[in-house]
XYZ file of C-alpha atoms in Angstrom:
347
model
C 0.125 -0.175 -0.133
C 1.216 3.648 -0.452
C 3.148 4.999 2.170
C 2.167 8.071 3.987
C 5.564 9.763 3.427
C 5.025 9.416 -0.356
C 1.721 11.250 -0.333
C 0.189 14.649 -0.336
C -3.370 16.020 -0.220
C -4.686 18.584 -2.356
C -8.011 20.284 -1.438
C -9.648 21.881 -4.507
C -12.348 24.494 -4.073
C -14.247 26.802 -6.397
C -12.044 29.950 -6.042
C -12.777 33.461 -5.733
C -11.694 36.833 -7.088
C -8.381 38.041 -6.025
C -9.790 41.351 -4.554
C -13.247 43.279 -4.604
C -11.895 45.696 -7.421
C -14.034 45.374 -10.444
C -11.026 44.544 -12.755
C -10.329 41.415 -10.552
C -13.971 40.631 -10.621
C -14.145 40.930 -14.222
C -11.106 38.420 -14.601
C -12.603 35.860 -12.330
C -16.068 35.866 -13.928
C -14.830 35.616 -17.381
C -12.736 32.525 -16.180
C -15.505 31.005 -14.477
C -18.182 31.721 -17.148
C -15.960 30.722 -20.080
C -15.689 27.386 -18.875
C -17.315 25.050 -21.171
C -19.006 23.001 -18.471
C -20.498 25.808 -16.634
C -22.000 27.564 -19.861
C -21.615 24.515 -22.519
C -22.357 26.523 -25.571
C -20.083 26.452 -28.571
C -17.160 28.839 -27.995
C -18.143 31.794 -30.084
C -21.515 31.826 -28.646
C -20.054 31.507 -25.275
C -17.457 34.615 -25.786
C -20.090 36.851 -27.083
C -22.436 35.774 -24.465
C -19.928 35.968 -21.620
C -17.574 38.780 -22.573
C -20.391 40.758 -24.591
C -23.398 40.619 -22.405
C -23.081 38.873 -18.916
C -19.567 40.048 -17.431
C -19.999 43.766 -18.678
C -23.512 43.793 -17.141
C -22.827 41.925 -13.822
C -19.187 42.912 -12.865
C -19.893 45.898 -10.828
C -22.972 44.322 -9.077
C -20.826 41.318 -8.480
C -17.894 43.434 -7.012
C -20.203 45.124 -4.851
C -21.851 41.941 -3.502
C -18.194 40.536 -2.746
C -17.183 43.639 -0.643
C -20.460 43.241 1.358
C -19.044 39.648 2.652
C -15.463 40.160 2.162
C -13.466 39.507 5.367
C -10.319 41.439 6.559
C -8.093 38.408 5.705
C -9.613 38.054 2.243
C -12.121 36.306 0.451
C -14.450 33.996 2.801
C -14.042 31.117 0.838
C -10.175 31.195 0.275
C -9.977 32.185 3.952
C -12.068 29.068 5.052
C -10.431 26.685 2.776
C -6.929 27.923 4.301
C -8.376 27.010 7.791
C -9.493 23.807 6.625
C -6.077 22.979 4.989
C -4.518 23.764 8.631
C -6.954 21.607 10.566
C -6.490 18.619 8.256
C -2.957 18.953 8.291
C -2.963 18.737 11.859
C -4.704 15.146 11.729
C -2.533 14.006 8.791
C 0.938 12.886 8.728
C 1.366 14.122 5.284
C 1.454 17.440 3.382
C -1.878 19.261 2.714
C -2.262 21.832 -0.206
C -5.036 23.890 -1.739
C -5.754 24.658 -5.066
C -8.798 26.545 -6.806
C -10.633 25.839 -10.211
C -10.793 29.541 -10.912
C -8.509 32.164 -9.866
C -5.698 31.577 -7.222
C -3.722 29.089 -6.305
C -3.962 27.523 -9.666
C -3.615 23.667 -10.043
C -0.302 24.279 -11.858
C 0.751 26.575 -9.005
C -0.002 24.176 -6.262
C 1.231 20.946 -8.033
C 4.668 23.074 -9.041
C 4.811 23.633 -4.940
C 4.379 20.129 -4.049
C 7.307 19.213 -6.512
C 9.532 21.934 -5.333
C 8.753 21.743 -1.687
C 8.177 17.850 -1.211
C 10.393 15.980 -3.912
C 9.693 12.473 -2.347
C 5.943 12.717 -2.931
C 4.793 9.980 -5.512
C 1.327 10.375 -4.919
C -1.317 13.285 -4.871
C -4.737 12.606 -3.548
C -7.027 15.275 -5.087
C -10.074 16.321 -3.230
C -12.682 18.503 -4.963
C -14.550 20.088 -2.150
C -17.998 19.182 -3.938
C -20.001 16.685 -2.373
C -22.283 16.249 -5.186
C -21.543 15.462 -8.730
C -22.337 18.190 -11.500
C -20.776 18.988 -14.810
C -20.278 22.410 -13.823
C -18.914 21.737 -10.438
C -17.062 18.314 -9.534
C -16.760 17.326 -13.452
C -15.006 20.754 -14.393
C -12.897 20.638 -11.278
C -11.504 17.068 -11.582
C -10.920 17.363 -15.387
C -9.153 20.414 -15.289
C -6.853 19.093 -12.682
C -6.579 16.210 -14.714
C -5.549 18.184 -17.928
C -2.835 20.216 -15.988
C -1.466 17.085 -14.644
C -1.281 15.661 -18.144
C 0.419 18.509 -19.505
C 3.061 19.195 -17.198
C 3.802 15.515 -16.854
C 4.149 15.742 -13.134
C 6.303 12.950 -11.290
C 3.719 11.690 -9.141
C 0.641 9.802 -9.716
C -2.661 11.776 -8.777
C -6.067 10.072 -7.807
C -9.267 11.860 -7.382
C -11.833 11.481 -4.299
C -15.271 10.905 -5.967
C -18.600 12.775 -4.771
C -19.225 11.836 -0.983
C -22.639 12.884 -0.948
C -23.904 9.927 0.947
C -20.737 9.060 2.805
C -21.847 8.336 6.319
C -19.001 10.360 7.865
C -19.889 13.244 5.790
C -23.627 13.345 6.411
C -22.727 13.004 10.157
C -20.563 16.033 9.949
C -23.375 17.955 8.154
C -25.930 16.664 10.580
C -23.615 17.705 13.439
C -23.002 21.221 12.166
C -26.572 21.863 11.870
C -27.819 20.291 15.089
C -27.669 23.468 17.333
C -29.937 25.038 15.021
C -32.423 22.469 14.609
C -32.450 22.188 18.491
C -34.108 25.425 18.771
C -37.677 26.510 18.057
C -38.431 26.387 14.195
C -41.207 25.905 11.578
C -39.273 24.688 8.473
C -35.864 23.748 7.359
C -35.064 24.528 3.777
C -32.021 22.876 2.130
C -30.862 25.321 -0.599
C -28.510 23.752 -2.979
C -26.669 25.634 -6.024
C -29.161 24.983 -9.217
C -28.297 23.729 -12.478
C -30.021 23.987 -15.716
C -32.487 21.357 -16.689
C -30.315 20.630 -19.581
C -27.331 19.711 -17.534
C -29.186 16.989 -15.970
C -30.627 15.438 -19.111
C -27.281 15.724 -20.617
C -25.506 13.865 -17.837
C -27.907 11.264 -18.062
C -25.561 8.130 -19.311
C -28.798 6.026 -19.821
C -30.835 8.658 -22.181
C -33.923 7.597 -20.717
C -34.031 8.143 -16.858
C -33.472 11.539 -15.380
C -36.576 13.699 -15.438
C -38.190 11.146 -17.562
C -38.884 8.403 -15.218
C -41.496 9.199 -12.644
C -39.905 9.925 -9.186
C -36.483 9.296 -10.931
C -34.340 10.554 -8.144
C -35.833 7.322 -6.154
C -35.770 4.508 -8.943
C -32.555 2.905 -9.069
C -30.477 3.695 -11.966
C -26.903 3.974 -12.938
C -27.781 7.404 -13.870
C -27.522 8.428 -10.429
C -23.875 8.294 -10.275
C -23.638 11.718 -12.202
C -27.107 13.059 -11.300
C -26.749 16.252 -9.152
C -30.550 16.147 -8.501
C -30.483 12.612 -7.241
C -27.455 13.128 -5.107
C -28.437 16.417 -3.362
C -32.176 14.541 -2.684
C -30.172 11.796 -0.957
C -28.003 14.222 0.985
C -30.974 15.964 2.356
C -32.895 12.864 3.107
C -29.973 11.246 4.937
C -29.293 14.312 6.863
C -33.040 15.105 7.988
C -33.286 11.359 9.003
C -29.979 11.744 11.362
C -31.443 14.740 12.800
C -34.806 13.330 13.479
C -36.674 15.848 11.131
C -40.160 14.602 10.009
C -40.672 14.667 6.241
C -43.394 17.552 6.662
C -40.759 20.015 8.306
C -38.131 20.281 5.717
C -37.906 20.589 1.824
C -35.258 21.021 -0.951
C -35.000 23.973 -3.251
C -32.260 25.534 -5.834
C -30.653 28.795 -5.909
C -28.299 30.828 -7.990
C -29.981 30.440 -11.563
C -28.389 32.539 -14.353
C -29.866 33.376 -17.669
C -33.730 32.543 -18.816
C -33.686 28.882 -19.347
C -35.209 26.364 -17.381
C -33.234 25.282 -13.969
C -34.111 22.616 -11.649
C -37.024 23.375 -9.401
C -37.986 24.692 -6.891
C -36.253 27.934 -7.085
C -35.171 29.188 -3.550
C -36.213 32.753 -4.174
C -39.810 31.461 -4.967
C -39.793 29.364 -2.044
C -38.883 32.000 0.403
C -41.575 33.996 -0.889
C -44.309 31.311 -0.535
C -43.163 29.663 2.713
C -44.717 32.691 4.761
C -48.041 32.210 3.062
C -47.906 28.437 4.115
C -47.742 29.240 7.680
C -44.040 29.204 8.089
C -42.609 32.220 10.400
C -39.342 30.650 11.665
C -37.212 29.402 8.975
C -33.837 27.603 8.871
C -31.743 27.539 5.639
C -28.806 25.270 5.002
C -26.832 25.002 1.962
C -25.099 21.539 1.819
C -23.873 22.068 -1.720
C -21.206 24.083 -0.341
C -18.305 23.066 2.220
C -17.395 26.750 2.732
C -19.319 29.634 3.116
C -18.845 32.109 0.189
C -20.901 34.470 -1.811
C -23.875 31.991 -2.530
C -24.330 31.445 1.208
C -23.143 34.903 2.800
C -24.761 37.342 0.366
C -27.345 35.420 -1.507
C -28.986 33.594 1.455
C -28.124 35.225 4.586
C -28.622 38.974 3.209
C -30.904 38.588 -0.018
C -32.644 35.593 0.981
C -33.502 36.779 4.536
C -35.003 40.058 3.112
C -36.984 38.235 0.663
C -38.371 36.102 3.416
C -39.233 38.732 5.868
C -40.398 41.001 3.322
C -42.944 38.057 2.476
C -44.234 37.842 5.974
C -41.540 35.621 7.619
C -40.620 36.432 11.269
C -37.449 35.104 11.749
C -34.493 33.660 9.337
C -31.593 31.973 9.993
C -28.845 30.476 7.639
C -26.791 27.616 9.128
C -23.226 28.200 8.234
C -21.605 25.382 6.033
C -19.450 22.866 7.705
C -16.540 25.196 7.032
C -13.855 23.903 9.716
C -16.126 21.939 11.817
C -14.207 19.112 13.878
C -16.593 16.251 12.363
C -16.144 17.595 8.854
C -12.292 17.804 9.437
C -12.475 14.248 10.809
C -14.622 13.238 7.683
C -12.435 14.592 5.256
C -9.348 12.905 6.690
C -11.460 9.578 6.345
C -12.081 10.468 2.963
C -8.505 10.730 2.097
C -7.327 7.801 4.011
C -9.752 5.683 1.973
C -8.628 6.865 -1.127
C -5.096 6.399 -0.059
C -5.973 2.708 0.605
C -6.925 2.169 -3.122
C -3.515 3.435 -4.411
C -0.989 0.628 -5.072
C 2.795 1.351 -4.946
C-alpha cells in the first residue's frame, strides 16, 4: 500500500476573485463563465454571451456583493479553505495543500509547489470539495486538474476522491454542524442547493432515458444516479434530515443561484422564500449543503438577500446555518475520505 511519506493531499475548491476591485471580479467571472462545463455553448457563442453581455452587465454588481461579505483576511471562501487545510494538516501525517478551479492558487501553482517543497511525493490525492456530482462543479474541477497534470507530466500519480454525498461520515458532519440550530424552535428547514440547468441533468444522464423522464426518477434505482446532481442532493437532504430526526413535513429542498432565462431544476429558492410565509412558516432555517465553505452564494445570496425576501414576504425569523467550514466532524470526515482513497492506491 501507499506510504504516508510518499503522499500529499490537495483540497480543490471553487475559487474567488483576488480582490473586490471590478477588474479582478471581471477577470474571475470571465474565467468562470467561459468554462465550457458551466455554460456549455459553442465557444464563439459563449464568448459573445459572456464577454459581451454577462460580464459587462454583472461585474460592478458582483463586485459590490463581494465587498459586502469580504473579510479583513480576504475572500471568505479562500480563508475558510486555508483554515480547513490547517485543521486537516493537524490530523494527517502528510502535506496538505489547496488549489482552486478558478483564480488563485491554480492547480499548476500547487502541483509545482509540491514538486519543489516535497520532492519525495509519489502520490497526490486530489479532493474536489464538491459533495455532489455536477458537470459545472465536480466534473470541471476534476477534469481541469487532470488536464494540467497531463500537460505538465508531473512525477507523481494523482488519484481523485469521488463525490461523497452519501458517505456516512460526511452526512454525520453535516448533521452535527446543523444540530445546534435545529434544536431551537423553528417551523421549517429549507435545504437550498446551488441550481443547475435542466439541460445539464438530461445531458449527464448516461442512460438517455431516466433523469426527468421516469416518474420519481431520483428514487428509482439507475446507473444515471452516479452523475445526477438532482438525485445526489436529494439523497443528502434525506439522510441528514433522518439523522437529525426531522419529520418529512418539516423540511424541503430548493435550488438557488440560477443564471439566464433557460429552465433550471425546481423549485427555485427565491420563489420558496416568498411562498413559505403564506404556508404558515414564520421561523425558517436554511442550510446549503452543496457548499462546504461559506461563500458569496451563502453569505450574500442567502443570508442577506434570502433573508430580506423571506421577511418582506411575511416571515418573522430567518437563520442561515453555516456550511461545515472547519467543523471538527467535517475535518474528521475529510481525513477519512483521504485515507480511504489512499488505501486504493498501490505503489
